[in-house]
mmCIF file of C-alpha atoms in Angstrom:
data_model
loop_
_atom_site.group_PDB
_atom_site.id
_atom_site.type_symbol
_atom_site.label_atom_id
_atom_site.label_comp_id
_atom_site.label_asym_id
_atom_site.label_seq_id
_atom_site.Cartn_x
_atom_site.Cartn_y
_atom_site.Cartn_z
ATOM 1 C CA MET A 34 104.993 78.837 80.239
ATOM 2 C CA THR A 35 104.020 75.457 82.063
ATOM 3 C CA THR A 36 102.076 75.379 85.860
ATOM 4 C CA THR A 37 105.996 74.558 87.188
ATOM 5 C CA THR A 38 107.414 78.036 85.690
ATOM 6 C CA MET A 39 104.481 80.267 86.981
ATOM 7 C CA GLN A 40 105.239 77.779 90.115
ATOM 8 C CA ILE A 41 109.125 78.967 90.564
ATOM 9 C CA LEU A 42 107.637 82.778 89.801
ATOM 10 C CA ALA A 43 104.543 83.255 92.528
ATOM 11 C CA ALA A 44 107.478 81.382 94.698
ATOM 12 C CA TYR A 45 110.069 83.331 94.519
ATOM 13 C CA LEU A 46 107.934 86.938 94.293
ATOM 14 C CA HIS A 47 106.551 85.930 97.795
ATOM 15 C CA VAL A 48 109.925 85.333 98.928
ATOM 16 C CA LEU A 49 110.925 88.666 98.041
ATOM 17 C CA GLY A 50 107.413 90.537 98.966
ATOM 18 C CA VAL A 51 108.791 89.336 102.386
ATOM 19 C CA ALA A 52 112.462 89.451 102.566
ATOM 20 C CA THR A 53 112.268 93.506 101.583
ATOM 21 C CA TYR A 54 109.569 93.984 103.981
ATOM 22 C CA LEU A 55 111.192 91.807 106.801
ATOM 23 C CA GLY A 56 114.657 92.753 106.158
ATOM 24 C CA GLY A 57 113.668 96.520 104.807
ATOM 25 C CA ALA A 58 111.435 96.961 109.100
ATOM 26 C CA ILE A 59 115.552 95.673 110.597
ATOM 27 C CA VAL A 60 117.518 97.673 108.298
ATOM 28 C CA MET A 61 115.483 100.803 109.588
ATOM 29 C CA GLU A 62 115.313 99.406 113.372
ATOM 30 C CA PHE A 63 119.199 98.139 113.799
ATOM 31 C CA VAL A 64 121.077 99.623 111.460
ATOM 32 C CA VAL A 65 119.226 103.522 110.159
ATOM 33 C CA GLY A 66 117.607 103.779 113.421
ATOM 34 C CA PRO A 67 120.878 103.750 115.429
ATOM 35 C CA ALA A 68 123.025 105.162 113.375
ATOM 36 C CA GLN A 69 121.491 108.190 113.289
ATOM 37 C CA LYS A 70 122.337 109.242 116.668
ATOM 38 C CA ALA A 71 125.535 109.274 115.194
ATOM 39 C CA ILE A 72 124.502 112.750 113.798
ATOM 40 C CA PRO A 73 123.157 116.051 114.840
ATOM 41 C CA PRO A 74 119.074 116.105 115.403
ATOM 42 C CA ALA A 75 118.899 118.793 112.348
ATOM 43 C CA GLN A 76 120.383 116.662 109.605
ATOM 44 C CA ALA A 77 118.885 113.205 112.517
ATOM 45 C CA GLN A 78 115.430 113.784 111.214
ATOM 46 C CA VAL A 79 116.186 115.247 107.557
ATOM 47 C CA MET A 80 117.858 111.170 107.210
ATOM 48 C CA GLY A 81 115.264 110.280 108.692
ATOM 49 C CA LEU A 82 112.413 111.898 107.026
ATOM 50 C CA LYS A 83 113.693 110.688 103.316
ATOM 51 C CA THR A 84 114.749 107.615 104.191
ATOM 52 C CA ALA A 85 111.197 107.365 106.189
ATOM 53 C CA ASP A 86 109.650 108.200 103.102
ATOM 54 C CA ARG A 87 111.353 105.603 100.828
ATOM 55 C CA PHE A 88 110.725 103.144 103.205
ATOM 56 C CA LEU A 89 106.379 103.399 103.071
ATOM 57 C CA ALA A 90 106.464 103.122 98.977
ATOM 58 C CA PHE A 91 108.783 100.193 99.657
ATOM 59 C CA ALA A 92 106.801 98.451 102.349
ATOM 60 C CA TRP A 93 103.614 99.365 100.452
ATOM 61 C CA GLY A 94 104.674 97.066 97.044
ATOM 62 C CA ALA A 95 105.275 94.743 98.968
ATOM 63 C CA LEU A 96 102.832 93.839 101.181
ATOM 64 C CA GLY A 97 101.023 94.501 97.413
ATOM 65 C CA LEU A 98 103.900 91.816 95.652
ATOM 66 C CA ILE A 99 103.254 89.337 99.074
ATOM 67 C CA LEU A 100 98.861 89.423 98.430
ATOM 68 C CA ALA A 101 99.794 88.991 94.399
ATOM 69 C CA SER A 102 102.410 85.937 94.455
ATOM 70 C CA GLY A 103 99.983 85.004 96.750
ATOM 71 C CA LEU A 104 97.145 84.264 95.567
ATOM 72 C CA LEU A 105 98.920 83.160 92.359
ATOM 73 C CA ARG A 106 101.727 80.331 94.323
ATOM 74 C CA LEU A 107 97.852 79.470 95.792
ATOM 75 C CA ALA A 108 96.561 79.110 91.980
ATOM 76 C CA THR A 109 99.230 77.331 90.729
ATOM 77 C CA LEU A 110 99.114 74.698 93.630
ATOM 78 C CA HIS A 111 95.283 75.467 92.927
ATOM 79 C CA ASN A 112 93.987 75.409 96.096
ATOM 80 C CA LEU A 113 93.145 79.171 95.057
ATOM 81 C CA GLY A 114 89.670 77.406 95.913
ATOM 82 C CA LEU A 115 91.041 77.284 99.623
ATOM 83 C CA LEU A 116 90.077 80.540 100.288
ATOM 84 C CA ALA A 117 86.224 80.160 99.890
ATOM 85 C CA SER A 118 85.987 77.336 101.707
ATOM 86 C CA THR A 119 84.834 75.390 104.939
ATOM 87 C CA ARG A 120 88.388 73.565 104.429
ATOM 88 C CA LEU A 121 89.578 76.895 105.606
ATOM 89 C CA TRP A 122 89.165 77.131 109.097
ATOM 90 C CA GLN A 123 88.234 73.569 109.988
ATOM 91 C CA THR A 124 92.128 72.100 108.568
ATOM 92 C CA SER A 125 95.570 73.134 109.773
ATOM 93 C CA TYR A 126 96.868 74.661 106.447
ATOM 94 C CA GLY A 127 93.918 76.229 106.022
ATOM 95 C CA ARG A 128 93.711 77.922 109.706
ATOM 96 C CA THR A 129 97.655 78.346 109.594
ATOM 97 C CA LEU A 130 97.154 80.336 105.729
ATOM 98 C CA LEU A 131 94.010 82.359 107.662
ATOM 99 C CA ALA A 132 95.890 83.205 110.726
ATOM 100 C CA MET A 133 98.243 85.095 107.854
ATOM 101 C CA VAL A 134 96.186 86.376 105.418
ATOM 102 C CA ILE A 135 94.616 88.177 108.539
ATOM 103 C CA LEU A 136 97.584 89.611 109.787
ATOM 104 C CA TRP A 137 98.491 91.201 106.718
ATOM 105 C CA ALA A 138 95.409 92.840 107.115
ATOM 106 C CA VAL A 139 96.791 94.160 110.468
ATOM 107 C CA LEU A 140 99.938 95.038 108.562
ATOM 108 C CA VAL A 141 97.937 97.082 105.287
ATOM 109 C CA VAL A 142 96.182 99.237 108.673
ATOM 110 C CA ASN A 143 98.552 100.156 110.376
ATOM 111 C CA GLY A 144 100.667 100.502 107.302
ATOM 112 C CA ALA A 145 97.642 103.173 106.587
ATOM 113 C CA ILE A 146 97.541 105.042 109.300
ATOM 114 C CA ILE A 147 101.277 105.030 109.364
ATOM 115 C CA THR A 148 101.271 106.413 105.180
ATOM 116 C CA PHE A 149 97.725 109.067 106.329
ATOM 117 C CA VAL A 150 97.569 110.038 109.761
ATOM 118 C CA LEU A 151 100.630 110.158 111.468
ATOM 119 C CA ARG A 152 103.352 110.795 108.525
ATOM 120 C CA PRO A 153 101.454 114.330 107.169
ATOM 121 C CA LYS A 154 101.580 115.209 110.955
ATOM 122 C CA LEU A 155 105.403 114.616 111.400
ATOM 123 C CA ALA A 156 106.052 115.649 107.503
ATOM 124 C CA GLY A 157 104.042 119.603 108.247
ATOM 125 C CA ARG A 158 106.066 122.290 108.825
ATOM 126 C CA MET A 159 104.888 125.142 110.973
ATOM 127 C CA SER A 160 104.111 128.444 109.784
ATOM 128 C CA SER A 161 106.321 131.582 110.548
ATOM 129 C CA ARG A 162 103.661 133.544 112.058
ATOM 130 C CA VAL A 163 102.249 130.394 115.057
ATOM 131 C CA SER A 164 101.889 132.005 119.065
ATOM 132 C CA ALA A 165 104.698 129.793 121.168
ATOM 133 C CA ALA A 166 101.742 127.987 122.513
ATOM 134 C CA GLN A 167 100.595 127.096 118.958
ATOM 135 C CA ALA A 168 104.785 126.066 118.438
ATOM 136 C CA SER A 169 105.144 124.212 121.383
ATOM 137 C CA ALA A 170 101.626 122.914 121.020
ATOM 138 C CA GLY A 171 102.254 121.607 117.705
ATOM 139 C CA GLN A 172 106.216 120.249 118.369
ATOM 140 C CA ASP A 173 104.166 117.792 121.263
ATOM 141 C CA ALA A 174 102.264 116.491 118.260
ATOM 142 C CA LYS A 175 105.007 115.752 116.333
ATOM 143 C CA ILE A 176 107.152 113.961 118.839
ATOM 144 C CA LYS A 177 103.897 111.767 119.852
ATOM 145 C CA ALA A 178 103.570 110.678 116.226
ATOM 146 C CA ALA A 179 106.931 110.162 116.202
ATOM 147 C CA ALA A 180 106.609 107.593 119.305
ATOM 148 C CA TRP A 181 103.440 105.964 117.789
ATOM 149 C CA THR A 182 105.241 105.506 114.089
ATOM 150 C CA THR A 183 108.310 103.842 116.162
ATOM 151 C CA ARG A 184 105.748 102.125 118.595
ATOM 152 C CA LEU A 185 103.461 100.773 115.734
ATOM 153 C CA ALA A 186 107.093 99.918 112.579
ATOM 154 C CA ARG A 187 108.040 98.013 115.614
ATOM 155 C CA VAL A 188 104.498 95.460 116.622
ATOM 156 C CA ASP A 189 104.930 95.634 112.031
ATOM 157 C CA LEU A 190 107.930 93.838 112.675
ATOM 158 C CA GLY A 191 106.812 91.964 115.528
ATOM 159 C CA ILE A 192 103.557 90.684 113.086
ATOM 160 C CA VAL A 193 106.128 90.476 110.274
ATOM 161 C CA LEU A 194 107.865 87.426 112.385
ATOM 162 C CA VAL A 195 105.090 85.565 112.964
ATOM 163 C CA VAL A 196 103.689 85.352 109.510
ATOM 164 C CA ALA A 197 106.719 84.708 108.641
ATOM 165 C CA LEU A 198 107.146 81.785 111.050
ATOM 166 C CA LEU A 199 103.157 80.785 110.660
ATOM 167 C CA GLY A 200 104.323 80.197 106.127
ATOM 168 C CA SER A 201 107.132 78.230 107.351
ATOM 169 C CA SER A 202 105.207 76.185 108.522
ATOM 170 C CA LEU A 203 102.666 75.561 105.930
ATOM 171 C CA LYS A 204 105.066 73.149 103.726
ATOM 172 C CA PHE A 205 105.003 71.044 106.964
ATOM 173 C CA GLY A 206 100.879 70.787 107.291
ATOM 174 C CA GLY A 207 100.627 74.603 109.564
ATOM 175 C CA VAL A 208 100.176 75.153 112.929
ATOM 176 C CA GLY A 209 97.413 75.811 113.925
ATOM 177 C CA MET B 209 104.360 68.494 111.985
ATOM 178 C CA ASP B 210 107.834 67.994 113.358
ATOM 179 C CA VAL B 211 108.656 71.003 115.255
ATOM 180 C CA LEU B 212 112.072 70.991 114.182
ATOM 181 C CA GLU B 213 111.640 70.848 110.815
ATOM 182 C CA VAL B 214 109.548 74.537 111.137
ATOM 183 C CA ALA B 215 112.234 75.892 113.862
ATOM 184 C CA LEU B 216 114.420 75.184 110.557
ATOM 185 C CA ALA B 217 112.472 76.343 108.337
ATOM 186 C CA PHE B 218 111.326 79.563 110.063
ATOM 187 C CA ALA B 219 115.415 80.808 110.584
ATOM 188 C CA HIS B 220 116.671 79.559 107.102
ATOM 189 C CA ALA B 221 113.368 82.072 105.370
ATOM 190 C CA LEU B 222 114.280 84.420 108.434
ATOM 191 C CA GLY B 223 118.258 84.457 107.694
ATOM 192 C CA TRP B 224 117.480 85.377 103.580
ATOM 193 C CA ALA B 225 114.633 87.545 104.212
ATOM 194 C CA THR B 226 116.898 89.539 106.601
ATOM 195 C CA TYR B 227 119.725 89.279 104.403
ATOM 196 C CA ILE B 228 118.312 90.386 100.704
ATOM 197 C CA GLY B 229 115.164 92.030 102.038
ATOM 198 C CA GLY B 230 118.962 94.608 104.451
ATOM 199 C CA ALA B 231 120.771 94.537 100.476
ATOM 200 C CA ILE B 232 118.088 95.887 98.762
ATOM 201 C CA ALA B 233 117.162 98.579 101.738
ATOM 202 C CA MET B 234 120.496 99.321 102.390
ATOM 203 C CA GLU B 235 120.484 100.255 97.961
ATOM 204 C CA VAL B 236 117.491 101.332 97.560
ATOM 205 C CA LEU B 237 116.686 103.583 101.252
ATOM 206 C CA TRP B 238 120.013 104.830 102.318
ATOM 207 C CA ARG B 239 121.809 105.519 98.879
ATOM 208 C CA PRO B 240 119.193 107.992 97.503
ATOM 209 C CA ALA B 241 118.624 109.416 101.335
ATOM 210 C CA GLN B 242 122.992 110.103 101.345
ATOM 211 C CA ALA B 243 121.808 112.313 99.024
ATOM 212 C CA HIS B 244 120.480 115.636 101.578
ATOM 213 C CA ILE B 245 122.819 114.480 104.033
ATOM 214 C CA PRO B 246 126.257 116.232 103.630
ATOM 215 C CA ALA B 247 128.767 114.431 102.826
ATOM 216 C CA SER B 248 130.814 114.766 106.582
ATOM 217 C CA GLN B 249 127.663 113.523 107.320
ATOM 218 C CA VAL B 250 127.427 110.634 105.190
ATOM 219 C CA ASN B 251 130.775 109.898 105.792
ATOM 220 C CA VAL B 252 129.726 109.148 109.748
ATOM 221 C CA VAL B 253 126.396 107.556 109.370
ATOM 222 C CA CYS B 254 127.870 104.832 106.148
ATOM 223 C CA GLN B 255 131.038 103.843 108.968
ATOM 224 C CA ARG B 256 128.045 103.208 111.596
ATOM 225 C CA MET B 257 125.342 101.327 109.776
ATOM 226 C CA GLY B 258 128.312 100.173 107.405
ATOM 227 C CA ARG B 259 129.492 98.579 110.894
ATOM 228 C CA ARG B 260 126.681 97.260 111.876
ATOM 229 C CA TYR B 261 125.003 96.410 108.968
ATOM 230 C CA ARG B 262 127.406 93.576 108.166
ATOM 231 C CA TRP B 263 127.364 91.437 111.182
ATOM 232 C CA ILE B 264 123.926 91.546 110.990
ATOM 233 C CA ALA B 265 124.757 90.084 106.733
ATOM 234 C CA LEU B 266 127.319 88.181 108.168
ATOM 235 C CA ALA B 267 125.065 86.442 111.178
ATOM 236 C CA ALA B 268 122.169 86.534 108.594
ATOM 237 C CA LEU B 269 124.621 83.998 106.177
ATOM 238 C CA GLY B 270 125.806 81.782 109.789
ATOM 239 C CA VAL B 271 122.414 80.760 110.740
ATOM 240 C CA ILE B 272 121.493 80.591 106.672
ATOM 241 C CA GLY B 273 124.411 77.470 106.512
ATOM 242 C CA ALA B 274 123.284 75.997 109.504
ATOM 243 C CA SER B 275 119.984 75.466 109.004
ATOM 244 C CA GLY B 276 119.909 74.637 105.652
ATOM 245 C CA ALA B 277 122.833 72.202 106.077
ATOM 246 C CA VAL B 278 120.974 70.912 109.458
ATOM 247 C CA GLY B 279 117.263 70.827 107.815
ATOM 248 C CA LEU B 280 118.732 68.842 104.928
ATOM 249 C CA LEU B 281 119.952 66.613 107.101
ATOM 250 C CA VAL B 282 116.637 66.210 109.290
ATOM 251 C CA ALA B 283 114.485 65.978 106.121
ATOM 252 C CA GLN B 284 111.977 63.868 106.097
ATOM 253 C CA PRO B 285 112.682 60.143 104.025
ATOM 254 C CA GLY B 286 111.351 61.509 100.474
ATOM 255 C CA THR B 287 110.276 64.518 101.224
ATOM 256 C CA HIS B 288 112.623 66.297 98.318
ATOM 257 C CA PRO B 289 114.513 64.670 95.252
ATOM 258 C CA PRO B 290 118.156 62.481 95.934
ATOM 259 C CA VAL B 291 120.395 65.265 96.785
ATOM 260 C CA ALA B 292 122.893 63.832 93.369
ATOM 261 C CA LEU B 293 124.518 65.623 90.397
ATOM 262 C CA THR B 294 121.969 63.418 87.730
ATOM 263 C CA SER B 295 119.097 65.304 89.839
ATOM 264 C CA SER B 296 118.042 68.898 88.208
ATOM 265 C CA TYR B 297 117.428 69.013 92.031
ATOM 266 C CA GLY B 298 121.077 67.836 93.104
ATOM 267 C CA ARG B 299 121.782 70.535 90.663
ATOM 268 C CA THR B 300 120.053 73.689 91.264
ATOM 269 C CA LEU B 301 121.341 73.376 96.257
ATOM 270 C CA LEU B 302 125.075 72.915 94.041
ATOM 271 C CA ALA B 303 124.058 76.427 92.965
ATOM 272 C CA VAL B 304 122.744 77.280 95.913
ATOM 273 C CA VAL B 305 125.995 76.792 98.359
ATOM 274 C CA ALA B 306 127.877 77.855 95.397
ATOM 275 C CA GLY B 307 125.805 81.017 95.646
ATOM 276 C CA TRP B 308 126.235 81.683 99.098
ATOM 277 C CA GLY B 309 129.874 80.801 99.761
ATOM 278 C CA VAL B 310 130.815 83.605 96.821
ATOM 279 C CA LEU B 311 127.939 85.957 99.251
ATOM 280 C CA VAL B 312 130.003 84.685 102.126
ATOM 281 C CA ALA B 313 133.003 86.043 100.669
ATOM 282 C CA LEU B 314 132.182 88.884 99.537
ATOM 283 C CA VAL B 315 131.051 90.100 102.840
ATOM 284 C CA ALA B 316 132.881 89.155 104.954
ATOM 285 C CA THR B 317 135.908 90.743 102.479
ATOM 286 C CA MET B 318 133.684 94.044 102.733
ATOM 287 C CA ALA B 319 133.563 94.064 106.998
ATOM 288 C CA VAL B 320 136.586 92.558 107.174
ATOM 289 C CA VAL B 321 138.957 94.058 104.594
ATOM 290 C CA ALA B 322 137.084 97.363 101.899
ATOM 291 C CA HIS B 323 135.265 99.102 104.628
ATOM 292 C CA PRO B 324 137.503 99.256 107.209
ATOM 293 C CA ALA B 325 139.462 100.531 104.300
ATOM 294 C CA LEU B 326 137.476 103.120 103.998
ATOM 295 C CA HIS B 327 137.096 105.007 107.045
ATOM 296 C CA ALA B 328 140.816 104.511 108.323
ATOM 297 C CA ARG B 329 142.211 108.161 109.705
ATOM 298 C CA SER B 330 145.739 109.467 107.407
ATOM 299 C CA ALA B 331 148.113 109.754 109.148
ATOM 300 C CA ALA B 332 149.043 113.295 110.632
ATOM 301 C CA GLY B 333 151.285 114.652 108.234
ATOM 302 C CA LEU B 334 151.636 114.045 104.881
ATOM 303 C CA ASP B 335 152.323 116.297 102.186
ATOM 304 C CA ARG B 336 150.263 117.155 99.639
ATOM 305 C CA GLU B 337 151.026 114.865 97.334
ATOM 306 C CA GLN B 338 150.243 112.516 99.222
ATOM 307 C CA ARG B 339 147.639 113.773 100.351
ATOM 308 C CA ASP B 340 145.525 114.327 96.791
ATOM 309 C CA ALA B 341 146.833 109.730 96.735
ATOM 310 C CA ALA B 342 145.148 108.990 99.914
ATOM 311 C CA ARG B 343 141.754 111.252 98.754
ATOM 312 C CA LEU B 344 142.573 109.154 95.108
ATOM 313 C CA ALA B 345 143.343 105.898 97.062
ATOM 314 C CA ARG B 346 139.416 106.402 99.269
ATOM 315 C CA ARG B 347 137.718 107.799 96.218
ATOM 316 C CA ARG B 348 138.193 104.192 94.707
ATOM 317 C CA GLY B 349 137.421 102.132 97.901
ATOM 318 C CA ILE B 350 134.222 103.073 98.014
ATOM 319 C CA ARG B 351 133.585 102.742 93.760
ATOM 320 C CA ARG B 352 135.148 99.528 94.340
ATOM 321 C CA MET B 353 132.932 98.996 97.552
ATOM 322 C CA ASP B 354 129.655 100.218 95.791
ATOM 323 C CA LEU B 355 130.691 97.827 92.566
ATOM 324 C CA MET B 356 130.888 94.563 95.686
ATOM 325 C CA LEU B 357 127.304 95.603 97.285
ATOM 326 C CA ARG B 358 125.928 96.242 93.351
ATOM 327 C CA CYS B 359 128.100 92.377 92.723
ATOM 328 C CA GLU B 360 126.248 90.895 96.102
ATOM 329 C CA LEU B 361 122.331 91.819 95.577
ATOM 330 C CA VAL B 362 122.960 90.730 91.881
ATOM 331 C CA VAL B 363 123.794 87.188 93.398
ATOM 332 C CA ALA B 364 121.897 87.207 96.460
ATOM 333 C CA LEU B 365 118.885 88.109 94.097
ATOM 334 C CA VAL B 366 119.683 84.436 91.108
ATOM 335 C CA VAL B 367 120.777 82.311 94.862
ATOM 336 C CA ALA B 368 116.815 83.282 95.858
ATOM 337 C CA LEU B 369 115.850 82.675 92.690
ATOM 338 C CA LEU B 370 117.892 78.956 92.843
ATOM 339 C CA GLY B 371 116.115 78.300 96.118
ATOM 340 C CA ALA B 372 112.540 79.522 95.221
ATOM 341 C CA SER B 373 112.504 77.219 92.860
ATOM 342 C CA LEU B 374 114.118 74.314 94.747
ATOM 343 C CA ALA B 375 110.199 73.397 96.104
ATOM 344 C CA SER B 376 109.564 72.605 91.980
ATOM 345 C CA GLY B 377 112.482 70.771 92.426
ATOM 346 C CA GLY B 378 114.984 73.057 90.761
ATOM 347 C CA ILE B 379 115.289 74.562 87.386
ATOM 348 C CA LEU B 380 119.231 73.302 86.217
#
């Protein structure tokens, strides 16, 4: 495979990774979320769980693709060494790239919190033997987990928009 | 760094990300989730989601077209190869514009014709034969819509590949 083909492939996969993450987040926030309110709460909960579970897998795949294709892109542009050099914070391009890497890491941390902390709380079933107080506490915990998931998803959407802005500026030398 | 060029590049990237990511998400997230919800509720949700999503998709395509056209006009001389059919860049760009036109036509057809037709209410007082015919027409409409959605996704993915190649001089 020629360098140009690799550059095109890396650029395409990078665009797809960012598009699936950003577009998926926009669809979840502005299309799926409001539509859930149109059906009974029990069905809305099923719909929310099914779409959110798939979105999480989708988001993790996109984050992996963004990292892999980003590294491939830097390699095909003979710029991989930038990540381990002082140019990373001494040049505008390097600082912009560094900011993107840090924000990507924040997305990974938020994704891990949603996947491993909040989702299990939302998906857990309550035993039929619990007392009324325990059932109420369990319900409160679920409501809090749902509220935190929504907040984190909105923060992630904001972050990915900033990442897209930074990425768009790289072609012109960065914004840092 | 030119702020206008960065803003246009950002708007262009945002438009494509919203459009392609949205199309993939609707196919990968929503379609499988339908199996777990009663058909009557699927119909309600499809109507709501379809109505919102189509306008978001059309707006994204509008942003792509406007930012792409203005971006070409304000680009500094020498930042891209000549826009002519004699260059690979020019041919690839022409294919991207043609693909964008196909996408606008597909999304507009779905937003204005196909989607509203799926959710049109049958008139009261139909006899059994007319009800069966209406049901059959609706089923055909759903199949046509599915086909259009998949065509849209394939065209969008091809256009994204062509667009991604422009930074390296095009591939056609």
